[in-house]
XYZ file of C-alpha atoms in Angstrom:
632
model
C 62.245 107.476 135.583
C 62.551 109.766 138.612
C 64.952 109.711 141.534
C 62.060 108.633 143.726
C 61.544 105.729 141.337
C 65.142 104.722 141.964
C 64.519 104.768 145.698
C 66.637 107.920 146.067
C 65.503 110.853 148.146
C 67.045 114.144 147.073
C 67.354 115.157 150.708
C 69.684 112.207 151.225
C 72.203 113.569 148.718
C 74.892 115.727 150.234
C 76.757 117.863 147.658
C 80.355 118.689 148.402
C 81.373 120.726 145.425
C 80.420 118.569 142.430
C 80.761 115.312 144.345
C 77.922 113.518 146.096
C 79.027 112.081 149.445
C 76.798 109.678 151.342
C 76.257 110.162 155.093
C 78.528 107.362 156.264
C 78.150 106.369 159.915
C 80.910 107.773 162.072
C 83.310 105.396 163.785
C 82.384 104.671 167.386
C 85.925 105.265 168.606
C 87.968 107.486 166.273
C 91.690 106.740 166.378
C 93.909 108.922 168.502
C 95.952 111.274 166.316
C 99.131 113.075 167.370
C 98.830 116.860 167.701
C 100.438 118.765 164.871
C 99.044 122.246 165.594
C 98.703 123.902 168.982
C 96.488 126.774 170.044
C 99.088 127.981 172.547
C 102.236 129.891 171.535
C 105.321 127.763 171.521
C 107.383 127.841 174.684
C 110.783 129.392 174.655
C 113.206 127.242 172.713
C 110.401 125.069 171.243
C 109.656 125.239 167.536
C 106.169 124.663 166.132
C 105.949 121.574 163.891
C 103.813 123.394 161.296
C 103.441 127.052 160.523
C 100.279 127.613 158.441
C 100.362 129.854 155.401
C 97.946 130.945 152.674
C 94.911 129.005 151.508
C 95.667 127.010 148.378
C 92.158 125.790 147.710
C 88.834 124.935 149.261
C 86.124 122.378 148.614
C 82.829 121.277 150.053
C 84.384 119.319 152.914
C 87.645 121.056 153.642
C 90.363 123.527 152.882
C 93.977 123.107 151.774
C 96.566 125.544 153.101
C 100.265 125.905 152.617
C 102.447 125.310 155.653
C 106.066 125.264 156.690
C 107.291 122.029 158.251
C 109.916 123.382 160.576
C 111.637 120.114 161.445
C 112.496 119.401 157.805
C 112.586 123.004 156.604
C 110.242 122.392 153.719
C 106.973 123.677 152.421
C 104.050 121.264 152.612
C 100.314 121.301 152.057
C 97.897 120.801 154.934
C 94.341 119.624 154.368
C 91.828 120.235 157.159
C 88.070 120.177 157.575
C 85.634 123.091 157.666
C 83.993 124.010 160.903
C 80.380 123.148 159.965
C 77.622 120.825 161.200
C 78.994 118.188 158.843
C 82.457 118.393 160.355
C 82.357 114.880 161.890
C 81.515 113.311 158.531
C 84.117 115.449 156.745
C 86.678 114.437 159.340
C 85.946 110.763 158.713
C 86.305 111.284 154.943
C 89.604 113.094 155.454
C 91.013 110.239 157.523
C 89.778 107.769 154.910
C 91.628 109.725 152.224
C 94.750 109.729 154.368
C 94.640 105.971 154.858
C 94.107 105.336 151.141
C 96.832 107.652 149.873
C 99.196 106.423 152.560
C 98.525 102.875 151.391
C 99.261 103.785 147.774
C 102.899 104.656 147.230
C 103.051 105.626 143.579
C 104.634 108.475 141.579
C 101.166 109.660 140.528
C 99.736 109.722 144.054
C 100.551 112.717 146.275
C 102.858 111.491 149.079
C 101.469 111.727 152.627
C 103.876 113.068 155.255
C 101.709 112.852 158.363
C 98.172 112.480 159.746
C 97.488 114.323 162.968
C 95.114 116.704 164.651
C 94.865 120.421 165.190
C 94.309 122.267 168.411
C 90.562 121.506 168.247
C 91.124 117.812 167.837
C 90.108 117.767 164.164
C 92.196 115.689 161.768
C 94.707 117.372 159.520
C 96.559 115.762 156.657
C 100.115 116.832 155.855
C 101.216 116.025 152.313
C 103.605 117.070 149.618
C 102.845 120.471 148.218
C 102.242 120.236 144.498
C 102.997 123.407 142.598
C 100.670 123.177 139.678
C 97.135 123.549 138.502
C 94.060 121.437 138.264
C 93.954 119.463 135.037
C 90.395 120.678 134.476
C 91.667 124.269 134.246
C 94.116 123.344 131.483
C 91.337 121.590 129.552
C 88.951 124.509 130.008
C 91.536 126.982 128.716
C 91.716 125.235 125.326
C 89.470 126.477 122.563
C 87.156 123.854 120.999
C 89.123 123.967 117.742
C 92.315 123.039 119.626
C 90.950 119.840 121.145
C 91.676 117.704 118.066
C 95.126 119.099 117.352
C 98.221 116.943 117.601
C 99.761 118.997 120.429
C 96.593 119.049 122.551
C 95.857 115.342 122.216
C 99.426 114.212 122.804
C 99.671 116.337 125.953
C 96.324 115.506 127.528
C 96.107 111.874 126.458
C 99.604 111.454 127.853
C 98.305 112.738 131.193
C 95.360 110.342 131.052
C 97.673 107.401 130.341
C 99.559 108.232 133.548
C 96.279 108.489 135.451
C 95.127 105.105 134.135
C 98.468 103.524 135.021
C 98.221 104.855 138.578
C 94.631 103.627 138.874
C 95.732 100.176 137.709
C 98.281 100.203 140.535
C 95.564 101.201 143.014
C 93.452 98.286 141.807
C 96.305 95.869 142.443
C 96.383 97.257 145.999
C 92.652 96.665 146.389
C 91.488 100.300 146.068
C 88.834 101.785 143.731
C 88.877 105.604 143.435
C 85.224 106.167 142.330
C 85.659 109.906 141.674
C 87.997 110.156 138.706
C 87.616 113.386 136.732
C 89.944 116.131 135.457
C 89.241 118.222 138.558
C 90.814 115.526 140.733
C 94.073 115.458 138.808
C 96.861 117.942 139.478
C 99.533 118.737 136.907
C 102.792 120.077 138.307
C 105.106 122.668 136.852
C 107.292 119.934 135.350
C 104.279 118.001 134.029
C 104.110 115.761 137.085
C 100.704 114.132 137.302
C 98.986 113.457 140.634
C 95.609 111.892 141.365
C 94.038 113.644 144.332
C 90.854 113.513 146.406
C 90.592 109.854 147.363
C 87.862 110.764 149.868
C 85.224 108.334 148.542
C 87.623 105.550 147.597
C 86.668 102.061 148.744
C 88.507 98.818 149.135
C 87.655 95.682 147.197
C 89.975 93.332 149.070
C 90.815 92.667 152.672
C 94.470 93.579 152.203
C 93.681 97.318 152.116
C 93.475 99.295 155.394
C 90.461 98.382 157.513
C 89.618 102.047 158.033
C 88.699 102.302 154.343
C 85.073 101.206 153.721
C 84.543 98.058 151.712
C 82.685 98.390 148.406
C 80.111 95.795 149.459
C 79.010 98.056 152.305
C 78.006 100.911 149.971
C 74.263 101.554 150.046
C 74.071 105.153 148.858
C 75.017 107.213 145.821
C 78.514 108.641 145.909
C 80.506 110.248 143.116
C 80.278 113.078 140.602
C 76.998 112.860 138.638
C 78.473 114.208 135.404
C 80.814 111.191 135.252
C 79.031 108.437 137.214
C 78.867 104.855 136.017
C 75.374 103.268 135.997
C 76.261 100.955 138.896
C 77.173 104.003 140.996
C 73.727 105.551 140.486
C 72.037 102.394 141.766
C 74.004 102.696 145.000
C 74.609 98.956 145.271
C 78.130 98.330 146.489
C 78.094 94.752 145.227
C 78.227 96.128 141.681
C 81.222 98.396 142.307
C 84.605 97.147 141.094
C 87.635 98.012 139.025
C 85.309 98.277 136.015
C 83.762 101.322 137.694
C 87.046 103.218 137.509
C 87.413 102.090 133.872
C 84.062 103.771 133.156
C 85.269 106.943 134.900
C 88.461 106.899 132.825
C 86.295 106.796 129.698
C 84.186 109.671 131.042
C 87.372 111.627 131.706
C 88.547 110.972 128.144
C 85.207 112.321 126.926
C 85.844 115.490 128.954
C 89.295 115.789 127.371
C 87.976 115.703 123.795
C 84.678 117.522 124.366
C 85.472 119.941 127.206
C 82.616 118.760 129.467
C 81.414 115.744 131.401
C 79.454 113.122 129.445
C 76.293 113.284 131.597
C 75.809 117.044 131.849
C 72.109 117.920 132.026
C 69.921 120.788 133.282
C 69.306 119.198 136.694
C 70.491 116.438 138.963
C 67.619 114.103 138.165
C 68.268 114.310 134.402
C 71.998 113.885 134.979
C 71.589 110.705 137.000
C 69.055 109.365 134.512
C 71.524 109.863 131.653
C 74.081 107.805 133.496
C 71.661 105.072 134.479
C 70.074 104.768 131.029
C 73.431 104.137 129.366
C 72.671 106.579 126.553
C 75.908 107.086 124.553
C 77.187 110.654 124.862
C 77.185 112.881 121.796
C 80.445 113.726 120.016
C 81.488 116.527 117.705
C 82.192 115.305 114.154
C 85.801 116.416 114.582
C 86.472 113.705 117.189
C 88.294 110.811 115.550
C 86.363 107.524 115.296
C 89.194 105.745 117.131
C 88.941 107.990 120.200
C 85.165 107.759 120.080
C 85.430 103.970 120.055
C 87.724 104.012 123.106
C 85.292 106.249 125.017
C 82.261 104.177 124.066
C 83.912 100.920 125.041
C 85.126 102.254 128.384
C 81.672 103.737 129.105
C 79.651 100.720 128.023
C 76.674 100.266 130.402
C 77.579 96.575 130.636
C 80.755 96.217 132.745
C 81.620 93.015 130.869
C 81.926 94.970 127.612
C 84.337 97.576 128.980
C 88.127 97.351 128.868
C 89.139 94.508 131.137
C 91.359 96.796 133.192
C 92.666 100.316 133.556
C 95.924 99.037 132.064
C 94.071 97.881 128.937
C 92.502 101.333 128.684
C 95.976 102.891 128.974
C 97.304 100.582 126.265
C 94.467 101.570 123.941
C 95.297 105.248 124.434
C 99.025 104.650 123.951
C 98.322 102.701 120.772
C 96.152 105.532 119.487
C 98.902 108.065 120.206
C 101.574 105.995 118.492
C 99.349 105.247 115.490
C 97.657 108.639 115.190
C 99.811 109.593 112.176
C 98.877 106.381 110.392
C 95.201 106.950 111.153
C 95.362 110.519 109.856
C 96.884 109.241 106.606
C 94.157 106.620 106.311
C 91.393 109.176 106.862
C 92.827 111.502 104.218
C 93.123 108.550 101.833
C 89.524 107.652 102.654
C 88.430 111.129 101.592
C 90.074 110.698 98.179
C 88.854 107.110 97.866
C 85.272 108.271 98.341
C 85.505 109.985 94.935
C 86.206 106.626 93.304
C 83.474 104.751 95.158
C 80.976 107.548 94.478
C 81.665 107.328 90.745
C 81.230 103.550 90.763
C 77.987 103.747 92.735
C 76.372 106.536 90.705
C 77.647 106.154 87.130
C 77.358 103.110 84.899
C 79.284 104.612 81.972
C 81.645 107.357 83.178
C 82.974 109.917 80.756
C 86.665 110.095 79.936
C 87.005 113.137 82.186
C 85.253 111.401 85.092
C 87.405 108.320 84.670
C 90.576 110.415 84.596
C 89.594 112.139 87.851
C 88.724 108.808 89.431
C 92.089 107.317 88.476
C 93.925 110.319 89.881
C 91.970 109.991 93.130
C 92.660 106.234 93.142
C 96.423 106.647 92.913
C 96.467 109.291 95.645
C 94.226 107.250 97.947
C 96.179 104.062 97.318
C 99.444 105.803 98.154
C 97.900 107.143 101.367
C 96.550 103.769 102.468
C 99.780 101.924 101.732
C 101.878 104.558 103.491
C 99.550 104.319 106.498
C 99.998 100.531 106.530
C 103.776 100.873 106.345
C 103.663 103.097 109.420
C 101.218 100.780 111.232
C 100.590 97.380 109.575
C 97.624 96.667 111.905
C 95.727 99.783 110.795
C 92.279 98.292 110.134
C 90.944 101.545 108.691
C 93.716 101.606 106.083
C 93.461 97.881 105.326
C 89.690 97.901 104.854
C 89.788 101.203 102.969
C 92.453 99.888 100.601
C 90.343 96.783 99.948
C 87.257 98.865 99.144
C 89.342 101.152 96.929
C 90.848 98.293 94.903
C 87.469 96.617 94.518
C 85.890 99.913 93.408
C 88.474 100.404 90.680
C 88.168 96.738 89.726
C 84.441 97.333 89.240
C 85.261 100.360 87.091
C 87.698 98.286 85.017
C 85.041 95.622 84.517
C 82.548 98.190 83.295
C 84.973 99.501 80.717
C 85.719 95.966 79.520
C 89.139 95.402 81.088
C 88.800 92.170 83.127
C 92.559 91.542 83.185
C 93.149 94.878 84.906
C 90.262 94.115 87.283
C 91.745 90.731 88.253
C 95.196 92.262 88.700
C 93.660 94.640 91.255
C 91.693 91.899 93.012
C 94.721 89.611 93.248
C 96.405 92.271 95.383
C 93.826 91.630 98.117
C 94.080 88.795 100.654
C 90.308 88.208 100.493
C 88.730 89.829 97.439
C 84.988 89.901 96.910
C 84.005 86.422 95.613
C 81.222 87.875 93.466
C 83.472 90.502 91.899
C 86.264 87.984 91.334
C 83.832 85.538 89.690
C 82.423 88.223 87.394
C 85.942 89.305 86.443
C 86.942 85.699 85.695
C 83.873 85.209 83.487
C 84.549 88.490 81.688
C 88.190 87.482 81.155
C 87.157 84.121 79.697
C 84.743 85.878 77.346
C 87.420 88.361 76.328
C 89.929 85.575 75.668
C 87.334 83.796 73.535
C 86.710 87.008 71.570
C 90.435 87.514 71.106
C 90.798 83.918 69.952
C 88.024 84.336 67.415
C 89.384 87.657 66.217
C 92.783 86.022 65.881
C 91.286 83.287 63.777
C 89.488 85.824 61.606
C 92.643 87.877 61.254
C 94.653 84.797 60.371
C 92.010 83.655 57.898
C 92.197 87.035 56.179
C 95.984 87.339 56.399
C 97.391 87.076 52.867
C 100.874 86.338 54.153
C 99.840 83.095 55.856
C 100.944 80.174 53.666
C 102.189 82.460 50.879
C 105.298 80.360 50.382
C 103.233 77.218 49.788
C 100.906 79.049 47.421
C 103.759 80.517 45.395
C 105.449 77.129 44.966
C 102.218 75.385 44.005
C 101.223 78.164 41.570
C 104.618 78.218 39.856
C 104.705 74.415 39.636
C 101.222 74.267 38.114
C 102.066 77.121 35.711
C 105.208 75.333 34.529
C 103.246 72.117 33.956
C 100.562 74.022 32.058
C 103.076 75.943 29.918
C 105.145 72.873 29.111
C 102.026 70.847 28.343
C 100.503 73.512 26.065
C 103.670 74.406 24.166
C 104.731 70.744 23.983
C 101.372 69.721 22.541
C 101.620 72.489 19.943
C 105.095 71.437 18.859
C 104.107 67.780 18.653
C 101.075 68.663 16.573
C 103.105 70.907 14.264
C 105.520 68.062 13.535
C 102.747 65.564 12.901
C 103.518 63.502 15.980
C 100.201 64.215 17.696
C 96.796 65.233 16.468
C 95.518 67.525 19.188
C 91.847 67.206 20.084
C 89.692 69.267 22.438
C 89.587 66.488 25.025
C 93.420 66.572 25.288
C 93.063 69.927 27.069
C 90.450 68.393 29.320
C 93.033 65.752 30.244
C 95.641 68.443 30.944
C 93.099 70.267 33.075
C 92.324 67.049 34.907
C 96.016 66.602 35.712
C 96.195 70.134 37.077
C 92.953 69.623 39.013
C 94.215 66.418 40.585
C 97.481 68.090 41.481
C 95.635 71.025 43.057
C 93.154 68.958 45.045
C 95.595 66.168 45.815
C 98.121 68.545 47.340
C 95.379 70.146 49.405
C 94.143 66.806 50.685
C 97.616 65.424 51.366
C 98.766 68.489 53.301
C 95.567 70.175 54.534
C 97.271 71.859 57.486
C 99.580 73.684 55.075
C 97.363 74.273 52.054
C 93.986 74.771 53.750
C 95.277 76.620 56.817
C 93.142 79.731 56.347
C 89.854 80.683 54.739
C 91.763 82.702 52.139
C 93.886 79.707 51.176
C 90.801 77.528 50.962
C 89.076 80.060 48.665
C 92.148 80.167 46.392
C 92.239 76.377 46.140
C 88.520 76.306 45.442
C 88.727 79.089 42.835
C 91.602 77.435 40.986
C 89.833 74.065 41.108
C 86.605 75.574 39.747
C 88.511 77.474 37.048
C 90.374 74.373 35.859
C 87.269 72.168 36.064
C 85.087 74.721 34.239
C 87.646 75.259 31.488
C 88.177 71.501 31.063
C 84.444 70.934 30.729
C 84.192 73.883 28.355
C 86.908 72.343 26.085
C 84.915 69.166 25.801
C 81.615 70.957 25.138
C 83.166 73.201 22.493
C 84.754 70.193 20.826
C 81.452 68.339 20.750
C 79.817 71.452 19.281
C 82.349 71.438 16.421
C 83.939 74.751 17.354
C 87.407 75.156 15.877
C 90.441 74.835 18.109
C 91.525 78.535 17.808
C 88.023 79.778 18.620
C 87.647 77.265 21.418
C 90.990 78.418 22.847
C 89.879 82.055 22.767
C 86.593 81.180 24.495
C 88.312 79.189 27.234
C 90.878 81.957 27.790
C 88.103 84.534 28.228
C 86.304 82.356 30.790
C 89.545 81.567 32.645
C 90.511 85.236 32.757
C 87.159 86.185 34.249
C 87.343 83.505 36.908
C 90.997 84.150 37.793
C 90.211 87.819 38.304
C 88.418 86.719 41.500
C 91.777 85.672 42.951
C 93.006 89.229 42.484
C 90.087 90.426 44.630
C 90.838 87.729 47.207
C 94.641 87.734 47.266
C 95.729 91.134 46.026
C 97.721 92.571 43.160
C 100.352 89.802 43.170
C 97.798 87.586 41.373
C 97.205 90.221 38.672
C 99.735 88.833 36.093
C 97.678 85.641 35.783
C 94.384 87.186 34.510
C 96.335 89.897 32.624
C 98.161 87.199 30.673
C 94.869 86.426 28.925
C 95.166 89.729 26.991
C 98.359 88.906 25.029
C 97.017 85.378 24.578
C 93.806 86.658 22.945
C 95.690 89.202 20.830
C 98.041 86.460 19.650
C 95.134 84.215 18.727
C 93.669 87.042 16.691
C 96.964 87.617 14.831
C 98.221 83.995 14.711
C 95.226 81.713 14.975
C 97.363 78.829 13.694
C 99.324 78.763 17.043
C 96.545 78.279 19.586
C 98.442 75.816 21.750
C 101.678 77.762 21.920
C 99.754 80.976 22.704
C 97.806 79.154 25.417
C 101.122 78.686 27.185
C 101.200 82.460 27.793
C 98.712 81.834 30.624
C 101.317 79.659 32.290
C 103.841 82.486 32.031
C 101.313 84.712 33.838
C 101.099 82.134 36.621
C 104.913 82.027 36.878
C 104.976 85.853 37.108
C 102.385 85.822 39.904
C 104.394 83.188 41.756
C 107.528 85.309 41.368
C 105.753 88.332 42.882
C 104.680 86.182 45.819
C 108.275 85.032 46.379
C 109.391 88.637 46.321
C 106.795 89.451 48.966
C 108.156 86.646 51.152
C 111.637 88.156 51.207
C 110.758 91.844 51.389
C 107.354 92.333 52.989
C 105.826 89.353 54.766
C 106.709 88.655 58.437
C 108.942 85.579 58.686
C 106.490 83.653 60.859
C 103.644 84.327 58.412
C 105.659 83.656 55.242
C 106.452 80.072 56.170
C 104.093 77.258 55.478
C 101.122 77.301 57.798
C 101.219 74.766 60.583
C 98.398 73.583 62.816
C 97.731 75.576 65.969
C 99.727 78.638 64.894
C 98.396 81.983 63.919
C 101.134 82.927 61.606
C 101.578 79.864 59.483
């Protein structure tokens, strides 16, 4: 798009320094101004009102000189127009500036002392002399590396806050400046801030002085191209409003952080096109995202999307200044947190060294985020960064199979990721199920579970067996009883019923674990096998001593399995078969009495179990097993 395409003729643009000033029609009857300077020497005894001094500065439309105000004995500044063909228009602009600044009584607006005319009838403006420098000079003197330092930003953003506050006041008085830029701000020797050059200001309400043009009457481009808002380029006064100054405040902030205007381009046409197109200005990477966001919002091409007022812009800057330390902490924490997120995103199974580095980075980043939030609880960067950090480590914990740790991290967030939380909950349920099953397996294999019950039952059965065997032998020796093979089957049946009956009557105690169940089964099979073997041997006509030896051998072999299942405390029972067999070899006439030796082996095994209860087994595992417990 060209300037011609915008309906703008370059010849219509009148440059006064960097500011475009439209050729406003001159008033038909300029107001009469009192003379402040005379071309004739003062008469005797008459003192000149103003004595002009050195030139303080010059622009496209006028010059500012120092002067001595004799009546008040003070130094002032006098602004007057150049003697050029454009003098009438410059004179009108000077009077407009005088009316505006006189209307605005504010600490950041240079006070006006008088508006009069010189000896040639041209207007002159007498105002407070400000000893200071242009703000643009202070910005230009800073090296690029200094523009993001704490000292630089606090100083210059503080100035801009004062400018925005003064502009908000002007808006309440119905005035829009339209030419805000660092060059039009003066900074005094004691850091006083003054907005100057109100020459193209317009009124937006009827309460402002009538001599100031109304915004709706604007039909030409006016302003500084490097800073212009899009509605200024169009030259339609109906679009001008307080939002225009908000845009210029954003453009000024851009100049503060970048050292140049946002629309700088090789020529005027390209400069105006940049403004009109609404292309976001480029930033150095060193500019903080928060400042960039303030600039971009203030300079939004759509006035509705900008800050609602200059005061809102000032509040945003003040908030940034007060929270800058918190933001710096959050950005440093973000740098460390990126190491954790990078590991999670790129590595499915991190090494121990990688995980150690990630955890170190996590703790440092978490400390930084939480410290930043203590300084400024509304720090969105810290809050969102902390959430991402905790979720990243939670993901890492899930991958290494630690769902409890993952959920602990997620529960510290007000709104954790639903997907991550669901996966952690599922993983925790699976882990709890695995732990439960492992606990059951451990309890099933735990020899101390139910040991007290086993020892009592074994010793009781051994006593019954010993008493029965020895008693039968004594009765037979005294002719009271003729012992047959089936008598031992009956004794075995009694023991079998006692073994199985006790298990069935108290299954929660006797059959609590797989080990206990195997012992019960082994003993039952041993007794049943030996009982059946007694009967078979008797039917085969095998003598009682030989039958006893055969049964003892079979019982010893089968009882040895309990040693493998239950440990060395069961060893006396199968070992007792050795003296029994030796005795049968030496004294075959005492088979029944020698058979009782097996019972003594059972009593010895029970004794060893009791000893284990008191010296080795945990108390909760030594007691009788109860339902629903892992130790009994």
